[in-house]
Amino acid sequence: MGNCVDFAAIKRSVGLALVLGRYHVLLRRSGRDQYRGRCPLHGGEGREAFHANLTRNLFHCFSCGAGGTVLDFVAAMEGCTLREAALRLEQDASAGSPAAAAVDDGKQRVTKKSKVPTPLGFVLRSMHSAHPYLAARGIEQRTATGFGVGFYRGPGVFCGRLVIPIHNQRGELVAYCGRALDGSEPRYRFPPGFAKSEILFNLHRAAATGERTVVLVEGFFDCMKVYQAGTRAVVALMGAALYPSQQRALLERFRRVILMLDGDSAGQRATGTITARLRTHCALRVIHLPAQTQPDLLSDEEIRHILEIDVNGQAWHDPALGRAC
Ligand SMILES: [Zn+2]
């Protein structure tokens, strides 16, 4: 065991985002490099009590008063000394985990060209599903593995990105989307000319459940979170619009749709548009999330709670009955 621990070097080199990710701390962005959320140390009620500043690499909880550097955080989480915390972080660093960006607001950039995607002739290898970015967004490793999502270090445009495989409704791999983790643009990189309007993300898995009810969300992470919370029949638009091909594919397989888009203004607008489009074609339940919320920011438990209300059949609009039922 080394007798000299370089505390300053650790505080400088180990990112708070990485450490928060390790402990599955889920925060939401509240400023340029500012994040807020429930305090993982005292676990209290305050949803905004815990603040993290990724530039200064410091955290502070306004409820329990805890605060400091990555070392203070690890020591508090583990109930160990600062020295033990430092040794632990040194070990983690030598194990070679790449630093990651923390939570994000999940906006997507998409292309608008139209061409039915054909199956890819290759598969990316050596993807790491245990990346801390996924943990920071509340995605469990087995969820990531199930979706084939992982950090990619190989050659090509997706190098250093989190890659998300996209399949057509027959389950054939048609594209990868690369999610930037270092703030580079585009945040979501699709292949040139990829027609997202022709694809519903996760439709092949959702259809295989045999369920008649499907949850419709905006993004990849929303989809993975709903799936992880136990609702396997969930598909994502990869944006905030429902295109005709997507609508057709959706209605071919499902009779009831639970629409759960982001709570922001774009999501609210899309909810109105899509509701108008779907309500005469299927039973529809619309979930209005609060303005600052989107499905991937909810805990598994919160998602289950929201969807359980639906099981009781509240507020379903059924075109056969011509009213909400
Ligand atoms: Zn606290």
mmCIF file of C-alpha atoms and ligand atoms in Angstrom:
data_model
loop_
_atom_site.group_PDB
_atom_site.id
_atom_site.type_symbol
_atom_site.label_atom_id
_atom_site.label_comp_id
_atom_site.label_asym_id
_atom_site.label_seq_id
_atom_site.Cartn_x
_atom_site.Cartn_y
_atom_site.Cartn_z
ATOM 1 C CA MET A 1 0.000 0.000 0.000
ATOM 2 C CA GLY A 2 1.460 3.346 -1.009
ATOM 3 C CA ASN A 3 2.291 5.585 1.890
ATOM 4 C CA CYS A 4 1.759 8.783 -0.010
ATOM 5 C CA VAL A 5 -1.669 9.734 -1.257
ATOM 6 C CA ASP A 6 -1.822 12.734 -3.548
ATOM 7 C CA PHE A 7 -5.129 14.210 -2.389
ATOM 8 C CA ALA A 8 -4.809 17.309 -4.557
ATOM 9 C CA ALA A 9 -4.183 15.312 -7.721
ATOM 10 C CA ILE A 10 -7.222 13.140 -7.064
ATOM 11 C CA LYS A 11 -9.475 16.120 -6.416
ATOM 12 C CA ARG A 12 -8.244 17.631 -9.679
ATOM 13 C CA SER A 13 -8.352 14.575 -11.901
ATOM 14 C CA VAL A 14 -11.376 12.614 -10.759
ATOM 15 C CA GLY A 15 -14.556 14.162 -12.103
ATOM 16 C CA LEU A 16 -17.508 14.587 -9.772
ATOM 17 C CA ALA A 17 -19.759 13.486 -12.647
ATOM 18 C CA LEU A 18 -17.968 10.163 -12.804
ATOM 19 C CA VAL A 19 -18.210 9.630 -9.073
ATOM 20 C CA LEU A 20 -21.892 10.579 -8.937
ATOM 21 C CA GLY A 21 -22.464 8.158 -11.774
ATOM 22 C CA ARG A 22 -20.811 5.344 -9.876
ATOM 23 C CA TYR A 23 -23.284 5.857 -7.061
ATOM 24 C CA HIS A 24 -26.267 6.115 -9.414
ATOM 25 C CA VAL A 25 -26.998 9.668 -8.347
ATOM 26 C CA LEU A 26 -29.539 11.108 -10.744
ATOM 27 C CA LEU A 27 -29.563 14.884 -11.021
ATOM 28 C CA ARG A 28 -31.110 17.352 -13.350
ATOM 29 C CA ARG A 29 -29.391 20.255 -15.036
ATOM 30 C CA SER A 30 -30.068 23.651 -13.509
ATOM 31 C CA GLY A 31 -27.404 25.775 -15.154
ATOM 32 C CA ARG A 32 -24.361 25.545 -17.389
ATOM 33 C CA ASP A 33 -22.465 23.083 -15.237
ATOM 34 C CA GLN A 34 -24.889 23.039 -12.340
ATOM 35 C CA TYR A 35 -26.966 20.030 -11.401
ATOM 36 C CA ARG A 36 -29.548 19.528 -8.688
ATOM 37 C CA GLY A 37 -31.448 16.694 -7.209
ATOM 38 C CA ARG A 38 -32.313 14.608 -4.199
ATOM 39 C CA CYS A 39 -29.413 14.263 -1.800
ATOM 40 C CA PRO A 40 -27.905 10.774 -1.918
ATOM 41 C CA LEU A 41 -26.268 11.285 1.477
ATOM 42 C CA HIS A 42 -29.191 12.115 3.728
ATOM 43 C CA GLY A 43 -31.842 10.861 1.305
ATOM 44 C CA GLY A 44 -34.382 13.459 2.338
ATOM 45 C CA GLU A 45 -37.481 14.778 0.703
ATOM 46 C CA GLY A 46 -35.966 17.836 -0.966
ATOM 47 C CA ARG A 47 -35.797 17.213 -4.686
ATOM 48 C CA GLU A 48 -33.501 20.184 -5.201
ATOM 49 C CA ALA A 49 -31.408 20.106 -2.045
ATOM 50 C CA PHE A 50 -28.287 18.541 -3.491
ATOM 51 C CA HIS A 51 -26.245 20.763 -5.805
ATOM 52 C CA ALA A 52 -23.273 19.692 -7.885
ATOM 53 C CA ASN A 53 -20.992 22.021 -9.811
ATOM 54 C CA LEU A 54 -19.056 20.060 -12.421
ATOM 55 C CA THR A 55 -16.703 22.925 -13.305
ATOM 56 C CA ARG A 56 -15.584 23.493 -9.758
ATOM 57 C CA ASN A 57 -15.910 19.755 -9.052
ATOM 58 C CA LEU A 58 -17.751 20.474 -5.799
ATOM 59 C CA PHE A 59 -21.061 19.450 -4.249
ATOM 60 C CA HIS A 60 -23.226 20.877 -1.489
ATOM 61 C CA CYS A 61 -26.469 19.796 0.132
ATOM 62 C CA PHE A 62 -28.593 22.686 1.419
ATOM 63 C CA SER A 63 -30.588 20.321 3.575
ATOM 64 C CA CYS A 64 -28.043 18.229 5.498
ATOM 65 C CA GLY A 65 -25.121 20.593 4.998
ATOM 66 C CA ALA A 66 -22.771 18.019 3.512
ATOM 67 C CA GLY A 67 -20.414 19.362 0.904
ATOM 68 C CA GLY A 68 -16.946 19.367 -0.546
ATOM 69 C CA THR A 69 -14.876 17.529 -3.090
ATOM 70 C CA VAL A 70 -15.075 14.080 -4.673
ATOM 71 C CA LEU A 71 -13.145 12.802 -1.666
ATOM 72 C CA ASP A 72 -15.674 14.183 0.805
ATOM 73 C CA PHE A 73 -18.457 12.663 -1.260
ATOM 74 C CA VAL A 74 -16.956 9.173 -1.389
ATOM 75 C CA ALA A 75 -16.030 9.313 2.301
ATOM 76 C CA ALA A 76 -19.611 10.270 3.196
ATOM 77 C CA MET A 77 -21.148 7.632 0.950
ATOM 78 C CA GLU A 78 -18.854 4.863 2.173
ATOM 79 C CA GLY A 79 -18.580 5.985 5.767
ATOM 80 C CA CYS A 80 -14.802 5.880 5.438
ATOM 81 C CA THR A 81 -11.907 8.267 5.972
ATOM 82 C CA LEU A 82 -10.726 10.726 3.342
ATOM 83 C CA ARG A 83 -7.586 8.659 2.943
ATOM 84 C CA GLU A 84 -9.604 5.499 2.283
ATOM 85 C CA ALA A 85 -11.757 7.427 -0.157
ATOM 86 C CA ALA A 86 -8.630 8.608 -1.962
ATOM 87 C CA LEU A 87 -7.242 5.091 -2.203
ATOM 88 C CA ARG A 88 -10.525 3.867 -3.579
ATOM 89 C CA LEU A 89 -10.618 6.562 -6.261
ATOM 90 C CA GLU A 90 -6.993 5.850 -7.163
ATOM 91 C CA GLN A 91 -7.820 2.190 -7.634
ATOM 92 C CA ASP A 92 -10.826 3.039 -9.777
ATOM 93 C CA ALA A 93 -8.714 5.360 -11.918
ATOM 94 C CA SER A 94 -6.052 2.720 -12.482
ATOM 95 C CA ALA A 95 -8.802 0.275 -13.495
ATOM 96 C CA GLY A 96 -9.194 2.599 -16.473
ATOM 97 C CA SER A 97 -12.731 3.884 -16.406
ATOM 98 C CA PRO A 98 -13.200 6.811 -18.764
ATOM 99 C CA ALA A 99 -14.622 9.990 -17.339
ATOM 100 C CA ALA A 100 -18.136 10.782 -18.357
ATOM 101 C CA ALA A 101 -20.502 13.658 -18.619
ATOM 102 C CA ALA A 102 -23.214 13.572 -16.016
ATOM 103 C CA VAL A 103 -26.922 13.762 -16.441
ATOM 104 C CA ASP A 104 -28.292 15.762 -19.291
ATOM 105 C CA ASP A 105 -31.530 17.179 -20.546
ATOM 106 C CA GLY A 106 -31.877 14.560 -23.244
ATOM 107 C CA LYS A 107 -32.732 16.709 -26.210
ATOM 108 C CA GLN A 108 -32.202 15.054 -29.515
ATOM 109 C CA ARG A 109 -31.045 16.160 -32.880
ATOM 110 C CA VAL A 110 -32.444 14.265 -35.789
ATOM 111 C CA THR A 111 -32.231 14.249 -39.543
ATOM 112 C CA LYS A 112 -35.217 14.801 -41.769
ATOM 113 C CA LYS A 113 -34.352 12.991 -44.978
ATOM 114 C CA SER A 114 -36.657 10.199 -45.927
ATOM 115 C CA LYS A 115 -35.554 6.761 -47.036
ATOM 116 C CA VAL A 116 -36.523 3.441 -45.513
ATOM 117 C CA PRO A 117 -33.454 2.264 -43.607
ATOM 118 C CA THR A 118 -32.040 -1.030 -44.821
ATOM 119 C CA PRO A 119 -30.302 -3.538 -42.545
ATOM 120 C CA LEU A 120 -26.717 -2.651 -41.696
ATOM 121 C CA GLY A 121 -23.942 -4.802 -43.049
ATOM 122 C CA PHE A 122 -21.837 -4.566 -39.923
ATOM 123 C CA VAL A 123 -22.015 -4.721 -36.156
ATOM 124 C CA LEU A 124 -19.942 -2.566 -33.824
ATOM 125 C CA ARG A 125 -17.792 -4.589 -31.460
ATOM 126 C CA SER A 126 -16.345 -3.973 -28.029
ATOM 127 C CA MET A 127 -19.035 -1.810 -26.542
ATOM 128 C CA HIS A 128 -19.003 -1.260 -22.807
ATOM 129 C CA SER A 129 -22.396 -1.412 -21.171
ATOM 130 C CA ALA A 130 -20.967 -0.680 -17.732
ATOM 131 C CA HIS A 131 -20.183 2.939 -18.552
ATOM 132 C CA PRO A 132 -20.791 5.416 -15.697
ATOM 133 C CA TYR A 133 -22.760 7.747 -17.961
ATOM 134 C CA LEU A 134 -25.498 5.125 -18.123
ATOM 135 C CA ALA A 135 -25.536 4.760 -14.366
ATOM 136 C CA ALA A 136 -25.695 8.544 -14.045
ATOM 137 C CA ARG A 137 -28.871 8.469 -16.114
ATOM 138 C CA GLY A 138 -30.319 5.686 -14.026
ATOM 139 C CA ILE A 139 -29.865 2.963 -16.620
ATOM 140 C CA GLU A 140 -28.951 -0.360 -15.030
ATOM 141 C CA GLN A 141 -26.319 -2.459 -16.669
ATOM 142 C CA ARG A 142 -28.691 -5.250 -17.589
ATOM 143 C CA THR A 143 -31.002 -2.726 -19.257
ATOM 144 C CA ALA A 144 -28.059 -1.367 -21.236
ATOM 145 C CA THR A 145 -26.998 -4.873 -22.183
ATOM 146 C CA GLY A 146 -30.531 -5.777 -23.213
ATOM 147 C CA PHE A 147 -30.716 -2.768 -25.516
ATOM 148 C CA GLY A 148 -27.161 -3.350 -26.725
ATOM 149 C CA VAL A 149 -26.208 0.144 -25.617
ATOM 150 C CA GLY A 150 -22.624 0.888 -24.656
ATOM 151 C CA PHE A 151 -19.607 3.141 -24.808
ATOM 152 C CA TYR A 152 -17.616 2.651 -27.985
ATOM 153 C CA ARG A 153 -13.867 3.153 -28.222
ATOM 154 C CA GLY A 154 -13.298 1.690 -31.674
ATOM 155 C CA PRO A 155 -12.559 3.502 -34.937
ATOM 156 C CA GLY A 156 -14.988 5.678 -36.851
ATOM 157 C CA VAL A 157 -17.440 8.494 -36.194
ATOM 158 C CA PHE A 158 -18.866 6.842 -33.105
ATOM 159 C CA CYS A 159 -15.538 6.648 -31.321
ATOM 160 C CA GLY A 160 -15.880 8.006 -27.797
ATOM 161 C CA ARG A 161 -19.659 8.029 -27.981
ATOM 162 C CA LEU A 162 -22.347 6.007 -26.356
ATOM 163 C CA VAL A 163 -23.847 3.971 -29.178
ATOM 164 C CA ILE A 164 -27.471 2.908 -29.359
ATOM 165 C CA PRO A 165 -28.441 0.206 -31.880
ATOM 166 C CA ILE A 166 -31.650 0.919 -33.803
ATOM 167 C CA HIS A 167 -33.699 -1.899 -35.335
ATOM 168 C CA ASN A 168 -36.568 -1.989 -37.787
ATOM 169 C CA GLN A 169 -39.866 -3.637 -36.896
ATOM 170 C CA ARG A 170 -38.528 -7.026 -37.988
ATOM 171 C CA GLY A 171 -35.722 -6.681 -35.487
ATOM 172 C CA GLU A 172 -33.017 -6.092 -38.081
ATOM 173 C CA LEU A 173 -30.259 -3.687 -37.093
ATOM 174 C CA VAL A 174 -30.568 -0.643 -39.357
ATOM 175 C CA ALA A 175 -28.455 2.016 -37.686
ATOM 176 C CA TYR A 176 -26.506 3.162 -34.699
ATOM 177 C CA CYS A 177 -27.009 6.463 -33.001
ATOM 178 C CA GLY A 178 -23.980 7.889 -31.205
ATOM 179 C CA ARG A 179 -24.634 9.989 -28.137
ATOM 180 C CA ALA A 180 -21.874 12.491 -27.309
ATOM 181 C CA LEU A 181 -20.637 12.326 -23.735
ATOM 182 C CA ASP A 182 -18.208 15.250 -23.842
ATOM 183 C CA GLY A 183 -20.549 18.005 -24.952
ATOM 184 C CA SER A 184 -19.531 17.780 -28.615
ATOM 185 C CA GLU A 185 -22.033 18.340 -31.393
ATOM 186 C CA PRO A 186 -24.177 16.841 -32.634
ATOM 187 C CA ARG A 187 -25.305 15.476 -29.313
ATOM 188 C CA TYR A 188 -27.026 12.598 -31.115
ATOM 189 C CA ARG A 189 -25.223 11.502 -34.259
ATOM 190 C CA PHE A 190 -27.306 9.519 -36.730
ATOM 191 C CA PRO A 191 -25.947 8.032 -39.962
ATOM 192 C CA PRO A 192 -26.204 10.480 -42.904
ATOM 193 C CA GLY A 193 -29.660 10.269 -44.436
ATOM 194 C CA PHE A 194 -31.071 8.071 -41.703
ATOM 195 C CA ALA A 195 -34.862 8.367 -41.852
ATOM 196 C CA LYS A 196 -36.066 8.263 -38.285
ATOM 197 C CA SER A 197 -39.553 8.977 -39.614
ATOM 198 C CA GLU A 198 -39.642 5.361 -40.814
ATOM 199 C CA ILE A 199 -38.671 3.762 -37.527
ATOM 200 C CA LEU A 200 -40.093 3.489 -34.038
ATOM 201 C CA PHE A 201 -37.313 2.727 -31.624
ATOM 202 C CA ASN A 202 -37.823 -0.568 -29.768
ATOM 203 C CA LEU A 203 -40.912 -1.546 -31.797
ATOM 204 C CA HIS A 204 -39.647 -5.078 -32.458
ATOM 205 C CA ARG A 205 -39.247 -5.784 -28.740
ATOM 206 C CA ALA A 206 -42.508 -4.078 -27.816
ATOM 207 C CA ALA A 207 -44.417 -6.058 -30.452
ATOM 208 C CA ALA A 208 -42.887 -9.324 -29.241
ATOM 209 C CA THR A 209 -44.540 -8.852 -25.839
ATOM 210 C CA GLY A 210 -47.953 -9.536 -27.367
ATOM 211 C CA GLU A 211 -49.380 -6.662 -25.308
ATOM 212 C CA ARG A 212 -52.231 -4.613 -26.764
ATOM 213 C CA THR A 213 -51.191 -1.476 -24.904
ATOM 214 C CA VAL A 214 -48.022 0.453 -25.686
ATOM 215 C CA VAL A 215 -46.322 3.434 -24.064
ATOM 216 C CA LEU A 216 -45.139 6.061 -26.545
ATOM 217 C CA VAL A 217 -42.235 8.299 -25.466
ATOM 218 C CA GLU A 218 -39.809 10.708 -27.141
ATOM 219 C CA GLY A 219 -36.271 9.521 -26.554
ATOM 220 C CA PHE A 220 -34.022 6.494 -26.241
ATOM 221 C CA PHE A 221 -33.461 7.038 -22.538
ATOM 222 C CA ASP A 222 -37.152 7.558 -21.831
ATOM 223 C CA CYS A 223 -37.760 4.251 -23.552
ATOM 224 C CA MET A 224 -35.080 2.408 -21.621
ATOM 225 C CA LYS A 225 -36.318 3.821 -18.320
ATOM 226 C CA VAL A 226 -39.925 2.788 -18.919
ATOM 227 C CA TYR A 227 -38.741 -0.657 -20.021
ATOM 228 C CA GLN A 228 -36.560 -0.935 -16.937
ATOM 229 C CA ALA A 229 -39.495 0.044 -14.731
ATOM 230 C CA GLY A 230 -41.266 -3.071 -15.960
ATOM 231 C CA THR A 231 -43.342 -1.963 -18.950
ATOM 232 C CA ARG A 232 -41.821 -3.862 -21.861
ATOM 233 C CA ALA A 233 -44.215 -2.555 -24.478
ATOM 234 C CA VAL A 234 -42.699 0.885 -24.972
ATOM 235 C CA VAL A 235 -41.517 2.635 -28.117
ATOM 236 C CA ALA A 236 -39.751 5.932 -28.767
ATOM 237 C CA LEU A 237 -40.294 8.480 -31.523
ATOM 238 C CA MET A 238 -36.637 9.580 -31.447
ATOM 239 C CA GLY A 239 -37.979 13.120 -31.364
ATOM 240 C CA ALA A 240 -41.240 14.912 -30.720
ATOM 241 C CA ALA A 241 -43.159 14.085 -33.896
ATOM 242 C CA LEU A 242 -45.192 11.093 -34.998
ATOM 243 C CA TYR A 243 -44.673 10.505 -38.715
ATOM 244 C CA PRO A 244 -47.237 8.654 -40.885
ATOM 245 C CA SER A 245 -45.096 5.497 -41.228
ATOM 246 C CA GLN A 246 -44.537 5.428 -37.497
ATOM 247 C CA GLN A 247 -48.244 5.852 -36.857
ATOM 248 C CA ARG A 248 -49.082 3.021 -39.249
ATOM 249 C CA ALA A 249 -46.581 0.656 -37.636
ATOM 250 C CA LEU A 250 -47.859 1.572 -34.185
ATOM 251 C CA LEU A 251 -51.519 0.999 -34.986
ATOM 252 C CA GLU A 252 -50.827 -2.280 -36.759
ATOM 253 C CA ARG A 253 -49.709 -3.762 -33.473
ATOM 254 C CA PHE A 254 -51.384 -1.935 -30.641
ATOM 255 C CA ARG A 255 -54.942 -0.986 -29.733
ATOM 256 C CA ARG A 256 -54.227 1.203 -26.769
ATOM 257 C CA VAL A 257 -51.590 3.918 -26.593
ATOM 258 C CA ILE A 258 -50.317 5.664 -23.494
ATOM 259 C CA LEU A 259 -48.734 8.909 -24.656
ATOM 260 C CA MET A 260 -46.030 10.107 -22.262
ATOM 261 C CA LEU A 261 -43.908 12.826 -23.854
ATOM 262 C CA ASP A 262 -41.596 15.321 -22.174
ATOM 263 C CA GLY A 263 -43.157 18.001 -20.011
ATOM 264 C CA ASP A 264 -41.397 20.870 -21.824
ATOM 265 C CA SER A 265 -43.155 23.109 -24.318
ATOM 266 C CA ALA A 266 -42.052 21.020 -27.326
ATOM 267 C CA GLY A 267 -43.390 17.913 -25.626
ATOM 268 C CA GLN A 268 -46.654 19.647 -24.739
ATOM 269 C CA ARG A 269 -47.126 20.820 -28.320
ATOM 270 C CA ALA A 270 -46.355 17.355 -29.672
ATOM 271 C CA THR A 271 -48.771 15.828 -27.174
ATOM 272 C CA GLY A 272 -51.561 17.993 -28.572
ATOM 273 C CA THR A 273 -50.722 17.171 -32.186
ATOM 274 C CA ILE A 274 -50.308 13.446 -31.637
ATOM 275 C CA THR A 275 -53.438 13.210 -29.504
ATOM 276 C CA ALA A 276 -55.441 14.764 -32.325
ATOM 277 C CA ARG A 277 -53.927 12.272 -34.768
ATOM 278 C CA LEU A 278 -54.422 9.127 -32.680
ATOM 279 C CA ARG A 279 -57.655 9.642 -30.811
ATOM 280 C CA THR A 280 -59.899 8.445 -33.598
ATOM 281 C CA HIS A 281 -57.778 5.358 -34.266
ATOM 282 C CA CYS A 282 -57.099 3.783 -30.888
ATOM 283 C CA ALA A 283 -57.838 3.991 -27.192
ATOM 284 C CA LEU A 284 -55.600 6.729 -25.891
ATOM 285 C CA ARG A 285 -54.370 7.767 -22.477
ATOM 286 C CA VAL A 286 -52.389 10.980 -22.245
ATOM 287 C CA ILE A 287 -49.964 11.582 -19.409
ATOM 288 C CA HIS A 288 -49.029 15.213 -18.833
ATOM 289 C CA LEU A 289 -45.717 15.399 -17.011
ATOM 290 C CA PRO A 290 -44.714 18.586 -15.168
ATOM 291 C CA ALA A 291 -42.820 21.162 -17.250
ATOM 292 C CA GLN A 292 -39.346 20.272 -15.987
ATOM 293 C CA THR A 293 -39.830 16.536 -16.225
ATOM 294 C CA GLN A 294 -39.444 13.839 -18.810
ATOM 295 C CA PRO A 295 -39.738 10.076 -18.399
ATOM 296 C CA ASP A 296 -36.005 9.443 -18.174
ATOM 297 C CA LEU A 297 -35.759 11.778 -15.175
ATOM 298 C CA LEU A 298 -38.288 9.719 -13.217
ATOM 299 C CA SER A 299 -37.320 6.853 -10.966
ATOM 300 C CA ASP A 300 -38.459 3.348 -11.813
ATOM 301 C CA GLU A 301 -40.902 3.618 -8.950
ATOM 302 C CA GLU A 302 -42.340 6.907 -10.160
ATOM 303 C CA ILE A 303 -42.808 5.474 -13.652
ATOM 304 C CA ARG A 304 -44.523 2.386 -12.252
ATOM 305 C CA HIS A 305 -46.808 4.567 -10.194
ATOM 306 C CA ILE A 306 -47.776 6.732 -13.152
ATOM 307 C CA LEU A 307 -48.450 3.723 -15.369
ATOM 308 C CA GLU A 308 -50.305 1.799 -12.673
ATOM 309 C CA ILE A 309 -52.946 4.474 -12.666
ATOM 310 C CA ASP A 310 -53.537 3.451 -16.268
ATOM 311 C CA VAL A 311 -54.076 -0.165 -15.394
ATOM 312 C CA ASN A 312 -57.206 0.962 -13.605
ATOM 313 C CA GLY A 313 -58.445 2.373 -16.868
ATOM 314 C CA GLN A 314 -58.760 5.953 -15.718
ATOM 315 C CA ALA A 315 -59.127 8.612 -18.350
ATOM 316 C CA TRP A 316 -58.896 6.339 -21.352
ATOM 317 C CA HIS A 317 -60.369 7.858 -24.407
ATOM 318 C CA ASP A 318 -61.935 5.066 -26.437
ATOM 319 C CA PRO A 319 -63.107 5.960 -29.945
ATOM 320 C CA ALA A 320 -65.637 3.107 -29.805
ATOM 321 C CA LEU A 321 -67.370 4.875 -26.947
ATOM 322 C CA GLY A 322 -66.679 8.346 -28.228
ATOM 323 C CA ARG A 323 -65.715 9.729 -24.834
ATOM 324 C CA ALA A 324 -63.176 9.500 -22.106
ATOM 325 C CA CYS A 325 -63.829 6.424 -20.023
HETATM 326 ZN ZN ZN B 1 -28.124 16.078 2.138
#
